[in-house]
PDB file of C-alpha atoms in Angstrom:
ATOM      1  CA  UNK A   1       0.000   0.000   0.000  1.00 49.00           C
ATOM      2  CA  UNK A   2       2.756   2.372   0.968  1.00 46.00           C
ATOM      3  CA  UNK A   3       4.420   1.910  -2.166  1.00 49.00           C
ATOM      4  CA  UNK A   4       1.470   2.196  -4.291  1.00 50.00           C
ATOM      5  CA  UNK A   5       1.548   5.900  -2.691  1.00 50.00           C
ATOM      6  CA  UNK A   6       5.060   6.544  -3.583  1.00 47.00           C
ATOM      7  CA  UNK A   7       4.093   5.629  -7.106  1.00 44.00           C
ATOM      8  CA  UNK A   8       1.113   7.724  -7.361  1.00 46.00           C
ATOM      9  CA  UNK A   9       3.166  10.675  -5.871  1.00 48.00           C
ATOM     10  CA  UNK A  10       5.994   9.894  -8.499  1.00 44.00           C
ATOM     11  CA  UNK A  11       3.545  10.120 -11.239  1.00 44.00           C
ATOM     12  CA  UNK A  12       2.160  13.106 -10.199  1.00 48.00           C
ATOM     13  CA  UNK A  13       5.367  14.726  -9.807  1.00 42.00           C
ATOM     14  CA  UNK A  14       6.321  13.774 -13.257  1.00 41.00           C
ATOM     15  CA  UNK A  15       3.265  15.298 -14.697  1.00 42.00           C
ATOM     16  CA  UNK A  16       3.524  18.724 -12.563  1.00 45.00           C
ATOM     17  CA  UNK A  17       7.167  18.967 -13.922  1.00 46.00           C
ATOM     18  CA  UNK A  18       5.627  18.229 -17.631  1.00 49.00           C
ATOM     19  CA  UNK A  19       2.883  20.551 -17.340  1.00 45.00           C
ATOM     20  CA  UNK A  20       5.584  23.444 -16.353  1.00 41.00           C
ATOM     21  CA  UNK A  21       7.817  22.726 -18.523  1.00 43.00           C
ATOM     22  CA  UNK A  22       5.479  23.046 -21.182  1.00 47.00           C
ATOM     23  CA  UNK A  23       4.503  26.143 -20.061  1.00 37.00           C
ATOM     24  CA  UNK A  24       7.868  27.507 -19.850  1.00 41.00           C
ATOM     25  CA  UNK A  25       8.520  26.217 -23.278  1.00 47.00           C
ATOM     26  CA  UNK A  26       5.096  28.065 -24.425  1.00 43.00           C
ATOM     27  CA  UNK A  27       6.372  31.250 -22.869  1.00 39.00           C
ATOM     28  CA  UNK A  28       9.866  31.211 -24.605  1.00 44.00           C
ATOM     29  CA  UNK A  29       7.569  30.883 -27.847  1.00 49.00           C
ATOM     30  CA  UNK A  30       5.852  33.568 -27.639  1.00 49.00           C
ATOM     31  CA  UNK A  31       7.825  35.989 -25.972  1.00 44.00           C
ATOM     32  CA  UNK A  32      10.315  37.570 -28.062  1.00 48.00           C
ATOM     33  CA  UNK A  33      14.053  38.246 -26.866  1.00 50.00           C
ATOM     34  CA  UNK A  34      14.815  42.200 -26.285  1.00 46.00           C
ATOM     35  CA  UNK A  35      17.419  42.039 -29.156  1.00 46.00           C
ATOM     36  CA  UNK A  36      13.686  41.074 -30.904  1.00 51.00           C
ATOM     37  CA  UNK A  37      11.993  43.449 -29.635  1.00 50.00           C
ATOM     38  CA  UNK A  38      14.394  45.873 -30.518  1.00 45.00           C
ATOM     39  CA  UNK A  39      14.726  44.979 -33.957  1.00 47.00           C
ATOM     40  CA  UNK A  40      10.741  44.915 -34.423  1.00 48.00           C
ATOM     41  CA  UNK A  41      10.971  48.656 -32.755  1.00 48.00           C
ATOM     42  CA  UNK A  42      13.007  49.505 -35.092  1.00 49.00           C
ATOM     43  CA  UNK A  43      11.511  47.991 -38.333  1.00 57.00           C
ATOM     44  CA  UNK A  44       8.081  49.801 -37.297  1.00 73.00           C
ATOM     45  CA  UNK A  45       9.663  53.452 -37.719  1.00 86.00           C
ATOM     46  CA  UNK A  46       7.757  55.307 -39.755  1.00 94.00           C
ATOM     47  CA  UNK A  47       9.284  55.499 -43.261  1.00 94.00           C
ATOM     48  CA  UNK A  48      10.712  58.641 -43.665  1.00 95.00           C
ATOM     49  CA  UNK A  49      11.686  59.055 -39.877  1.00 96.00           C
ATOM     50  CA  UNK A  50      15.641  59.335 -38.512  1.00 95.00           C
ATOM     51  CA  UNK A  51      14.763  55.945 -37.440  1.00 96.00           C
ATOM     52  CA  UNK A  52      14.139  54.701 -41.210  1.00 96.00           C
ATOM     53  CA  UNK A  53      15.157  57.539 -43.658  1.00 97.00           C
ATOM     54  CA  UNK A  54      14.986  57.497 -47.359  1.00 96.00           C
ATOM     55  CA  UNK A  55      17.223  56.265 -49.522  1.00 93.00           C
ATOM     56  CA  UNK A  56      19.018  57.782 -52.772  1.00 92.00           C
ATOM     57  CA  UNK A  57      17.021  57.233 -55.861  1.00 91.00           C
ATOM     58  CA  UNK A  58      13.795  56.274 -53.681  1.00 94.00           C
ATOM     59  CA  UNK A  59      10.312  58.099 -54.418  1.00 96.00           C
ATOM     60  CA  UNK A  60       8.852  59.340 -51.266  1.00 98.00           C
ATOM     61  CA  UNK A  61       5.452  61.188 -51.355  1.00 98.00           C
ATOM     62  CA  UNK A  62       4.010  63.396 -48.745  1.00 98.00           C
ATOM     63  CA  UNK A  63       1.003  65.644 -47.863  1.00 98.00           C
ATOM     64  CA  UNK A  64       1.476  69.583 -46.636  1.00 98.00           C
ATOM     65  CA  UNK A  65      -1.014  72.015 -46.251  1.00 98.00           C
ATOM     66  CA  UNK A  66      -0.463  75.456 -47.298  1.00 97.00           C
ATOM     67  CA  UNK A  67      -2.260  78.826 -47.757  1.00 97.00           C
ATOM     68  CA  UNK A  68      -3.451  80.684 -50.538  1.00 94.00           C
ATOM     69  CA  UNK A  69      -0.099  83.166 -49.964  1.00 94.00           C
ATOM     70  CA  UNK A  70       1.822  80.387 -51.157  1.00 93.00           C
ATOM     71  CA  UNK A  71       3.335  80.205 -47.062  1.00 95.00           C
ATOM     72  CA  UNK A  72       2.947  76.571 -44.350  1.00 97.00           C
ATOM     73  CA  UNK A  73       0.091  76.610 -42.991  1.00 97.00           C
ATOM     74  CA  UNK A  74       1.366  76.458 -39.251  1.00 96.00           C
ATOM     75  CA  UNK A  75      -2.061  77.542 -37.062  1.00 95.00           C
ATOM     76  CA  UNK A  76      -5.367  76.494 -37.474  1.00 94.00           C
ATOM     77  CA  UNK A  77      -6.331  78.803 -40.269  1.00 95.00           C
ATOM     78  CA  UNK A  78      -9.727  77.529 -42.125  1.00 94.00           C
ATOM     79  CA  UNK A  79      -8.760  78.233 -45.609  1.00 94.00           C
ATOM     80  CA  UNK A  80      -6.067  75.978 -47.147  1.00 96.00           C
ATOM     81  CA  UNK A  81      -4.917  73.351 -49.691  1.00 97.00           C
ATOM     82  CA  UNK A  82      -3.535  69.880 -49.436  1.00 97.00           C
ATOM     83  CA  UNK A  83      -0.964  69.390 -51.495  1.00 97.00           C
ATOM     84  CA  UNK A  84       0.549  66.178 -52.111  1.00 98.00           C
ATOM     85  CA  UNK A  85       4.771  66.138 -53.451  1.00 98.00           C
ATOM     86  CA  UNK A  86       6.634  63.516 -54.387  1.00 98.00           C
ATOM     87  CA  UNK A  87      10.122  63.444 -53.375  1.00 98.00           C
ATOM     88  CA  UNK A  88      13.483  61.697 -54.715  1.00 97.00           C
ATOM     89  CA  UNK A  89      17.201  62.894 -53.859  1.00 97.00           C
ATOM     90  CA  UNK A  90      19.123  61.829 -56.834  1.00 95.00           C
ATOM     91  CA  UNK A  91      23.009  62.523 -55.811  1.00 94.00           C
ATOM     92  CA  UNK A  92      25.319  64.248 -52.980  1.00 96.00           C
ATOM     93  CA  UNK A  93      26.953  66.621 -54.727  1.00 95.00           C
ATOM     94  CA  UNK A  94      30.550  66.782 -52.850  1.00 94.00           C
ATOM     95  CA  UNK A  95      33.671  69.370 -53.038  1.00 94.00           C
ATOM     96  CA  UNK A  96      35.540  67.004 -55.201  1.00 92.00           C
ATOM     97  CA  UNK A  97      32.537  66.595 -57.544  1.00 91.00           C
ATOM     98  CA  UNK A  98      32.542  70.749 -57.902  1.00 93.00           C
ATOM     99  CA  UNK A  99      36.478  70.834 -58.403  1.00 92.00           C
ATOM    100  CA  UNK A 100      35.914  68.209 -61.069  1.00 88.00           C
ATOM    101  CA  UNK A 101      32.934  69.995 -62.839  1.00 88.00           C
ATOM    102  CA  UNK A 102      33.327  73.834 -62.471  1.00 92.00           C
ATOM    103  CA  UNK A 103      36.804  74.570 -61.133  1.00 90.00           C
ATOM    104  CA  UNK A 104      37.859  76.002 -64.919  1.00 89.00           C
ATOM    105  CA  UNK A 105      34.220  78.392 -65.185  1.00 90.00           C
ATOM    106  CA  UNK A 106      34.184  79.221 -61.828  1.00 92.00           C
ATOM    107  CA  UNK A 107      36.404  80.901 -58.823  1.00 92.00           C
ATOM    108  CA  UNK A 108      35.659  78.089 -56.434  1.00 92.00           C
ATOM    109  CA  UNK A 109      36.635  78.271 -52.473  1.00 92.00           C
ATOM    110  CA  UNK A 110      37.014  74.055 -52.320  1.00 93.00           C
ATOM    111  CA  UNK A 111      33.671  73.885 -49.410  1.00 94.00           C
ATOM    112  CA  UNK A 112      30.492  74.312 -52.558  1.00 94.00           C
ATOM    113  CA  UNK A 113      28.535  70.993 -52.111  1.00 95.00           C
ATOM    114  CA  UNK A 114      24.871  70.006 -52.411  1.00 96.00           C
ATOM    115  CA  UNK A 115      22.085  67.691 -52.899  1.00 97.00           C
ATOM    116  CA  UNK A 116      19.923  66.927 -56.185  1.00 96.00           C
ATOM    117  CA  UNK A 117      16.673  65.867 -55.849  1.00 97.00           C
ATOM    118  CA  UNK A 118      13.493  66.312 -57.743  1.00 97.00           C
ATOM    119  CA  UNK A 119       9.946  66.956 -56.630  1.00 98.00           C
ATOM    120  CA  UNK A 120       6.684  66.521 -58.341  1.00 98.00           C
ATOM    121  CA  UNK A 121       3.025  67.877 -57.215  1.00 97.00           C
ATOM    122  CA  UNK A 122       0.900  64.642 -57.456  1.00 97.00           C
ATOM    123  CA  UNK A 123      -2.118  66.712 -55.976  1.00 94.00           C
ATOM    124  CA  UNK A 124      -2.577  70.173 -55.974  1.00 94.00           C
ATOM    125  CA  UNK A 125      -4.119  73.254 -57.979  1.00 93.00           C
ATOM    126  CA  UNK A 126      -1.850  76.079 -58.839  1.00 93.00           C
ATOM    127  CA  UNK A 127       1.769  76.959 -59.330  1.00 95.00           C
ATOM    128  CA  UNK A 128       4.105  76.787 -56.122  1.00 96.00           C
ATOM    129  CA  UNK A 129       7.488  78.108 -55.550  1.00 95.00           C
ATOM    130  CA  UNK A 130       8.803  74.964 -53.781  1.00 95.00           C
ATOM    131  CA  UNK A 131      11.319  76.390 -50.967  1.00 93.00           C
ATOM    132  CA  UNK A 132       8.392  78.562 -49.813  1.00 95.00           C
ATOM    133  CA  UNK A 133       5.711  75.481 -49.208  1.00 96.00           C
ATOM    134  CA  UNK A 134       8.242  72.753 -47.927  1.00 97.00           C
ATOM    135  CA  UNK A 135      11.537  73.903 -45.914  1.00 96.00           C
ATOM    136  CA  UNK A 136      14.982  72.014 -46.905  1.00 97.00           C
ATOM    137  CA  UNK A 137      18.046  71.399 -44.234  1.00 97.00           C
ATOM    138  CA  UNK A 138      20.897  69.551 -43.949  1.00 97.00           C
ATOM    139  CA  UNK A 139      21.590  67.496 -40.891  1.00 97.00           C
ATOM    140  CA  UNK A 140      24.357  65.152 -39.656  1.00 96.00           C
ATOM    141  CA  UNK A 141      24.439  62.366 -37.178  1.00 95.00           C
ATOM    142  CA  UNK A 142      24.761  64.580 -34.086  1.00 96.00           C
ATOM    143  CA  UNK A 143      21.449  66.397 -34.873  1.00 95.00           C
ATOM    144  CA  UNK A 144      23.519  69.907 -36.069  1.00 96.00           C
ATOM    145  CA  UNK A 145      21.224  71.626 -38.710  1.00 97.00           C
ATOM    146  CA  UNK A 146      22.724  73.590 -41.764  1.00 96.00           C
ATOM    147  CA  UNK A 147      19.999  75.487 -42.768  1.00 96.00           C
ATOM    148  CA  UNK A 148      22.339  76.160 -46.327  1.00 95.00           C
ATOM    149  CA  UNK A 149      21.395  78.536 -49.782  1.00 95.00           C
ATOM    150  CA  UNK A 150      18.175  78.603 -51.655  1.00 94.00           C
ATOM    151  CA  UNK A 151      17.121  76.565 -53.740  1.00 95.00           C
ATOM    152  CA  UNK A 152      18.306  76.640 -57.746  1.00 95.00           C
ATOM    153  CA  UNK A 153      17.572  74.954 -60.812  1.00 95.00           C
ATOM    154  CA  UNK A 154      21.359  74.462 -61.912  1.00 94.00           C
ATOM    155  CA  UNK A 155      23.759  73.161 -59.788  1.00 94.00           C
ATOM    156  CA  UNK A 156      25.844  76.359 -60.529  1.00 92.00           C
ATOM    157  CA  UNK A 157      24.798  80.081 -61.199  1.00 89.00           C
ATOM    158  CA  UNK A 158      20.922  78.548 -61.552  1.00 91.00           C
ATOM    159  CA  UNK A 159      17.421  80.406 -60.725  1.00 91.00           C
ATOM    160  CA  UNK A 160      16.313  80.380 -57.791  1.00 90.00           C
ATOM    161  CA  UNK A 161      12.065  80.837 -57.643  1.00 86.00           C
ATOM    162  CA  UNK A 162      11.485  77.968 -59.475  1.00 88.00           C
ATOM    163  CA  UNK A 163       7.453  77.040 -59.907  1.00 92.00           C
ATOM    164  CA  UNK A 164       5.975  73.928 -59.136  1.00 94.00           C
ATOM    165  CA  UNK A 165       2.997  72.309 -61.244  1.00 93.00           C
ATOM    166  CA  UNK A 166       1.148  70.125 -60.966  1.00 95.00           C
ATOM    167  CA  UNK A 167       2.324  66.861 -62.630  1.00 94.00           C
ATOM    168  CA  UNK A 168       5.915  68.412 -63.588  1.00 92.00           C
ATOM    169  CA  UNK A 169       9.115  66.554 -62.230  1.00 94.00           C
ATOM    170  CA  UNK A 170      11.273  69.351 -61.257  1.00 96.00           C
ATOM    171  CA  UNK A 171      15.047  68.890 -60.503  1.00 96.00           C
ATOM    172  CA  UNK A 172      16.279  71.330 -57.892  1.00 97.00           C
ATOM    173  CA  UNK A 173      19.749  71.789 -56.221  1.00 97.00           C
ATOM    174  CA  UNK A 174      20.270  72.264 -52.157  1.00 97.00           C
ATOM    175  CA  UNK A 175      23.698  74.110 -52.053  1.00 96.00           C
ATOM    176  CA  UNK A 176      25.657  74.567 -49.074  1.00 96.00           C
ATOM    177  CA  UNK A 177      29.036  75.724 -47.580  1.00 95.00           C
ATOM    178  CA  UNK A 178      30.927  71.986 -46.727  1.00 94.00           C
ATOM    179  CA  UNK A 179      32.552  73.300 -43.590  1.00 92.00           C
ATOM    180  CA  UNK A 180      29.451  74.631 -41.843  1.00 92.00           C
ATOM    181  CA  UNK A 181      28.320  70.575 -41.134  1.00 93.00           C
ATOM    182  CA  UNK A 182      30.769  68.091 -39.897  1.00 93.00           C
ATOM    183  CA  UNK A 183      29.893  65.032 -41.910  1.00 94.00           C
ATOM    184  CA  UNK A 184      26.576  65.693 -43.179  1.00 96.00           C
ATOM    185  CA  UNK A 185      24.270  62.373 -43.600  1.00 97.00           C
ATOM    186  CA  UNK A 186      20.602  63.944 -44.551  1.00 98.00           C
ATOM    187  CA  UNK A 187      18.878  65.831 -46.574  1.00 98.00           C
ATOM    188  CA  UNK A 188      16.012  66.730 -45.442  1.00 98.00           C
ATOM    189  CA  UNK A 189      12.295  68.020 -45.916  1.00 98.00           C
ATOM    190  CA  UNK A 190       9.874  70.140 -43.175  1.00 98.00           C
ATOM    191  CA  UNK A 191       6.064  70.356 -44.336  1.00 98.00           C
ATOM    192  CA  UNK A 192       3.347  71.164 -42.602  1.00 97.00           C
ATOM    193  CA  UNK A 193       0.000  69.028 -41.399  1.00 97.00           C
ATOM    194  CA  UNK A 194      -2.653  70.093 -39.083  1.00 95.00           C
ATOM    195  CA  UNK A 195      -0.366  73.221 -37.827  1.00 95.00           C
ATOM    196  CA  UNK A 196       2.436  70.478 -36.722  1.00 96.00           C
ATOM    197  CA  UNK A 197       5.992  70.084 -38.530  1.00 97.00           C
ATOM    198  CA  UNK A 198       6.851  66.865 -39.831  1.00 97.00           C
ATOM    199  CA  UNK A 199      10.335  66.008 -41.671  1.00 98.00           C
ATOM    200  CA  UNK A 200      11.344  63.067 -43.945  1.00 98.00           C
ATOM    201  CA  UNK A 201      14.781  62.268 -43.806  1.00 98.00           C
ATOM    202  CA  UNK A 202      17.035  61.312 -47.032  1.00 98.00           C
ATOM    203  CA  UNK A 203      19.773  59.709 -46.743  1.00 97.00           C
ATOM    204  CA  UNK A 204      22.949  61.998 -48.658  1.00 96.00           C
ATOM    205  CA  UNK A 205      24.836  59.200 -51.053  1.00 92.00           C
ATOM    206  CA  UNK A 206      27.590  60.414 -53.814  1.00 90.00           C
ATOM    207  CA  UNK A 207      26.606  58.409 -56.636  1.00 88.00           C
ATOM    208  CA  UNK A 208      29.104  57.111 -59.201  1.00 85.00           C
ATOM    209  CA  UNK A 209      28.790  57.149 -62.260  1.00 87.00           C
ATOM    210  CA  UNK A 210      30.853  54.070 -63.529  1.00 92.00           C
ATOM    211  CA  UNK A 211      31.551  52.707 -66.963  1.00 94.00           C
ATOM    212  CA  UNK A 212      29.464  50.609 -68.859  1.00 97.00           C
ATOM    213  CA  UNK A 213      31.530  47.334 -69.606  1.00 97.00           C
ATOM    214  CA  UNK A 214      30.643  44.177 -71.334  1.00 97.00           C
ATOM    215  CA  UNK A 215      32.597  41.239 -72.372  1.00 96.00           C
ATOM    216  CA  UNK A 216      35.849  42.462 -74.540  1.00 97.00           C
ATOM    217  CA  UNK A 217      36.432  45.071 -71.822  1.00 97.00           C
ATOM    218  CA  UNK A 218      39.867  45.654 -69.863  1.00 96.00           C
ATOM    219  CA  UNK A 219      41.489  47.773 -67.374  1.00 95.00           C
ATOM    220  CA  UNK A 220      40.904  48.944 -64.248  1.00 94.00           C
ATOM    221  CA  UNK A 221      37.416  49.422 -63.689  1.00 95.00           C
ATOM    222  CA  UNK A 222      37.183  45.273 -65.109  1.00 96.00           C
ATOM    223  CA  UNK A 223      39.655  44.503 -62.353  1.00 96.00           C
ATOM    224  CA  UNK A 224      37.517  46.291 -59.387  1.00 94.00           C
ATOM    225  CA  UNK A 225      34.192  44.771 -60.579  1.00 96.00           C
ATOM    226  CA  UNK A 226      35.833  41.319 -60.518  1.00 96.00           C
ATOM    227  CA  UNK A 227      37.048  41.027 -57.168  1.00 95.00           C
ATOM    228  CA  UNK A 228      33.329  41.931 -55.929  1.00 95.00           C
ATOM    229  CA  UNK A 229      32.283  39.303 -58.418  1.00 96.00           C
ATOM    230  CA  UNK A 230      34.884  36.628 -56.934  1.00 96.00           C
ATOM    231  CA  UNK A 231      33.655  38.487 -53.607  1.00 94.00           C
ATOM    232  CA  UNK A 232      30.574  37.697 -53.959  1.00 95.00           C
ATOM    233  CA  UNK A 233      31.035  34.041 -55.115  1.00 95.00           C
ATOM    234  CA  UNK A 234      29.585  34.844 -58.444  1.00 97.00           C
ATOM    235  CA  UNK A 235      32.940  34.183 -60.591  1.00 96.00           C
ATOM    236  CA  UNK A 236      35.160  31.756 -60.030  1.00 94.00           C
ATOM    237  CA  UNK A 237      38.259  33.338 -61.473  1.00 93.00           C
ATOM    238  CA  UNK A 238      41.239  35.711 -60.739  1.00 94.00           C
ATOM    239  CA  UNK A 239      40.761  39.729 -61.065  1.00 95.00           C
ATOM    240  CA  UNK A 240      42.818  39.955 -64.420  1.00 96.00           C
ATOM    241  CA  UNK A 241      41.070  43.178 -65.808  1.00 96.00           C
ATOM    242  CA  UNK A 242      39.495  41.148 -68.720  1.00 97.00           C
ATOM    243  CA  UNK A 243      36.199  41.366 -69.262  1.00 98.00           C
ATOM    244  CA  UNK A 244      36.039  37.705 -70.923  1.00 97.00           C
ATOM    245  CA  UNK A 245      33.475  34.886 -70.573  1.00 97.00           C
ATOM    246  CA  UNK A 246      33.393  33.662 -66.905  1.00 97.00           C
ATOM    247  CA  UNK A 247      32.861  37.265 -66.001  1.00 98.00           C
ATOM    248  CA  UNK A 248      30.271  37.238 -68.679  1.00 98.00           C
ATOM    249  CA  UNK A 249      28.546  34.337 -66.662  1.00 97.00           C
ATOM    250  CA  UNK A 250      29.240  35.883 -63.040  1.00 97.00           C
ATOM    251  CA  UNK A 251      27.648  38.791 -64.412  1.00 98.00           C
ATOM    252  CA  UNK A 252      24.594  37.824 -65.630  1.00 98.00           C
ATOM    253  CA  UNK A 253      23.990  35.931 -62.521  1.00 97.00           C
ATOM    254  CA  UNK A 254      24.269  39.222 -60.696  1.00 96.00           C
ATOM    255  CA  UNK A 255      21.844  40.674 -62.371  1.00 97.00           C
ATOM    256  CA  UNK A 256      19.324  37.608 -62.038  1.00 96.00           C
ATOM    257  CA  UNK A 257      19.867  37.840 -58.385  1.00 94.00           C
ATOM    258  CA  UNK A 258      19.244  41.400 -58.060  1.00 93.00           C
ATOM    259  CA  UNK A 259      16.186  41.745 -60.352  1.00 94.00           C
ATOM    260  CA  UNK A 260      18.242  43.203 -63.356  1.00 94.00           C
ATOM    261  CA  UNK A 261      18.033  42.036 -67.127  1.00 96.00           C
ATOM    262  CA  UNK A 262      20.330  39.210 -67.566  1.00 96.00           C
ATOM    263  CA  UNK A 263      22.370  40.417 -70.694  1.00 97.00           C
ATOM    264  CA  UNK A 264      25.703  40.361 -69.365  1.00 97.00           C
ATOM    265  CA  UNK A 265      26.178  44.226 -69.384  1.00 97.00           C
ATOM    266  CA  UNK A 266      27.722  46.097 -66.637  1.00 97.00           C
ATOM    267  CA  UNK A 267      25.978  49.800 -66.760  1.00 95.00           C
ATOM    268  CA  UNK A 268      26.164  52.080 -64.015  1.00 92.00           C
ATOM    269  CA  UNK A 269      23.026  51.460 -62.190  1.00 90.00           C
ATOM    270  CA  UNK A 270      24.198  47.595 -62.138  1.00 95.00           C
ATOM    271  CA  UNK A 271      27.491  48.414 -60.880  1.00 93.00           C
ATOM    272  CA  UNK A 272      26.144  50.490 -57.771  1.00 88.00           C
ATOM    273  CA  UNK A 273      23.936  48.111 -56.803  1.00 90.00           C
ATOM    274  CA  UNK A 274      26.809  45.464 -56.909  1.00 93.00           C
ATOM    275  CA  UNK A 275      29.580  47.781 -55.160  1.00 90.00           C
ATOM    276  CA  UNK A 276      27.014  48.184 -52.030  1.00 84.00           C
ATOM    277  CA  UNK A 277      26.920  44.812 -51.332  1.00 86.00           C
ATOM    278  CA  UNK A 278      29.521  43.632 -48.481  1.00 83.00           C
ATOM    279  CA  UNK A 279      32.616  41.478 -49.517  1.00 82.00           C
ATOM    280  CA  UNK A 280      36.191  40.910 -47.554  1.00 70.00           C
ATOM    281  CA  UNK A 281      38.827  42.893 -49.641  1.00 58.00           C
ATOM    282  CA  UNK A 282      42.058  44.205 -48.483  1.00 52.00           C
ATOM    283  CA  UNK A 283      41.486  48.096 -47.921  1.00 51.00           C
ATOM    284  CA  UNK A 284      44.433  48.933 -50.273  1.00 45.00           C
ATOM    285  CA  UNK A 285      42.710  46.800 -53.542  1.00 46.00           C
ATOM    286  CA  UNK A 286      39.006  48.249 -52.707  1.00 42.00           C
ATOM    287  CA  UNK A 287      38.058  50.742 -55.020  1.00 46.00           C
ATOM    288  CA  UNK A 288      36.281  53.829 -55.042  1.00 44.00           C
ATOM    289  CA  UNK A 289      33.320  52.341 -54.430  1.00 41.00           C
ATOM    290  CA  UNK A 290      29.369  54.628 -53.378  1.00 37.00           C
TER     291      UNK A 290
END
């Protein structure tokens, strides 16, 4: 009898321990580790946010309200429009880049840079002049603003009240003195919703503008593409500079993996999207890569 006991109590033991173990394992299920929650946090930023800025070449639309003066409309005033803008920064326009471009035309002091971007009125009546409706900074990781010069239509010696219509991409230049931010990561946008300022961040990126290569090819730029090729476990090959056809091969299946057409030509807007990815390469044989 008294072992019949000890056996019943065993049993029951054994089950309690099941049952909480189960539990346990339930509860490690469903609730997610910090570095989780974290991550989640961070993937539910609102697009546009410091959190999860825009990137070059990406189309970002946005509302503002404005009044019939053509000004934000920052109060509660009842007569307004809703204008909606699309948004894309195109390039980072750097020292170097001016010095490349204008140093012959122009007395330049070695600190003119800038942003390109375009904007287009999706929704709206009327013309607008666009730095009036929707303020432009410049901002670095440290939160320092550069507030910077007016907006043109040329990157040098442009116009600078420049109308917005609706359904017209316009380009427009953000010039500013280099030395007034240290390090400078965003461009970016202040417009105006129920008498509260909202911003959209851009993320500033110098984009290259490489050299379109294709099987027959040699030289340096050949050579640099290669190693991200090998880098990337696409070619199986040394970085000769010849554009011949294994790197033919490795490049077509580049372009299948990134959503490219698969015709073995290395353009520009190829090569950027294969110089961002991440590959081991000794500093001194990386190139100049965006």
């Amino acid at each position: 009898m008294k072992s019949g006991k000890i056996l019943i109590l065993l049993l029951a033991v054994l089950v309690l321990t099941g049952s909480l173990c189960g539990l346990a394992e339930a509860i490690s299920e469903n609730v997610p580790a910090a570095s989780d929650q974290a991550l989640a946090s961070s993937n539910s930023a609102a697009r546009g946010s410091r959190e999860n800025p825009i990137s070059t070449l990406e189309a970002f639309s946005f509302e503002t309200e404005v009044l019939a003066n053509g000004v934000p409309r920052t109060g509660n005033e009842a007569d307004y429009q809703t204008l909606r803008i699309s948004m894309t920064l195109e390039n980072f326009l750097t020292p170097d880049y001016f010095a490349r471009n204008y140093s012959r035309q122009f007395k330049l002091q070695g600190t003119e840079a800038g942003a390109e971007f375009s904007l287009t009125l999706e929704a709206g009546e009327g013309e607008w002049i666009a730095q009036d409706i929707v303020g432009f900074t410049l901002e670095n990781e440290a939160g320092d603003v550069c507030r910077g010069y007016q907006l043109m239509d040329r990157e040098m010696a442009g116009s600078y009240d420049v109308l917005l219509q609706p359904g017209a991409a316009v380009k427009f230049y953000k010039r500013f003195d280099f030395n007034q931010l240290e390090e400078p990561k965003y461009l970016v946008a202040s417009y105006w919703q129920g008498g509260e300022e909202h911003k959209a961040y851009f993320v500033l990126e110098e984009l290259i503008d490489y050299p379109t290569l294709s099987r027959g090819s040699r030289g340096e730029d050949v050579q640099a593409m290669q190693q991200w090729l090998i880098g990337l476990g696409y070619l199986d090959d040394v970085a000769d500079g010849i554009f011949g056809q294994k790197t033919e091969a490795a490049v077509i299946a580049a372009q299948q993996a990134g959503g490219f057409e698969a015709n073995g030509i290395a353009d520009t807007p190829f090569q950027r999207y294969l110089f961002k990815q991440e590959i081991q390469l000794p500093e001194e044989e990386a190139p100049q890569a965006e």
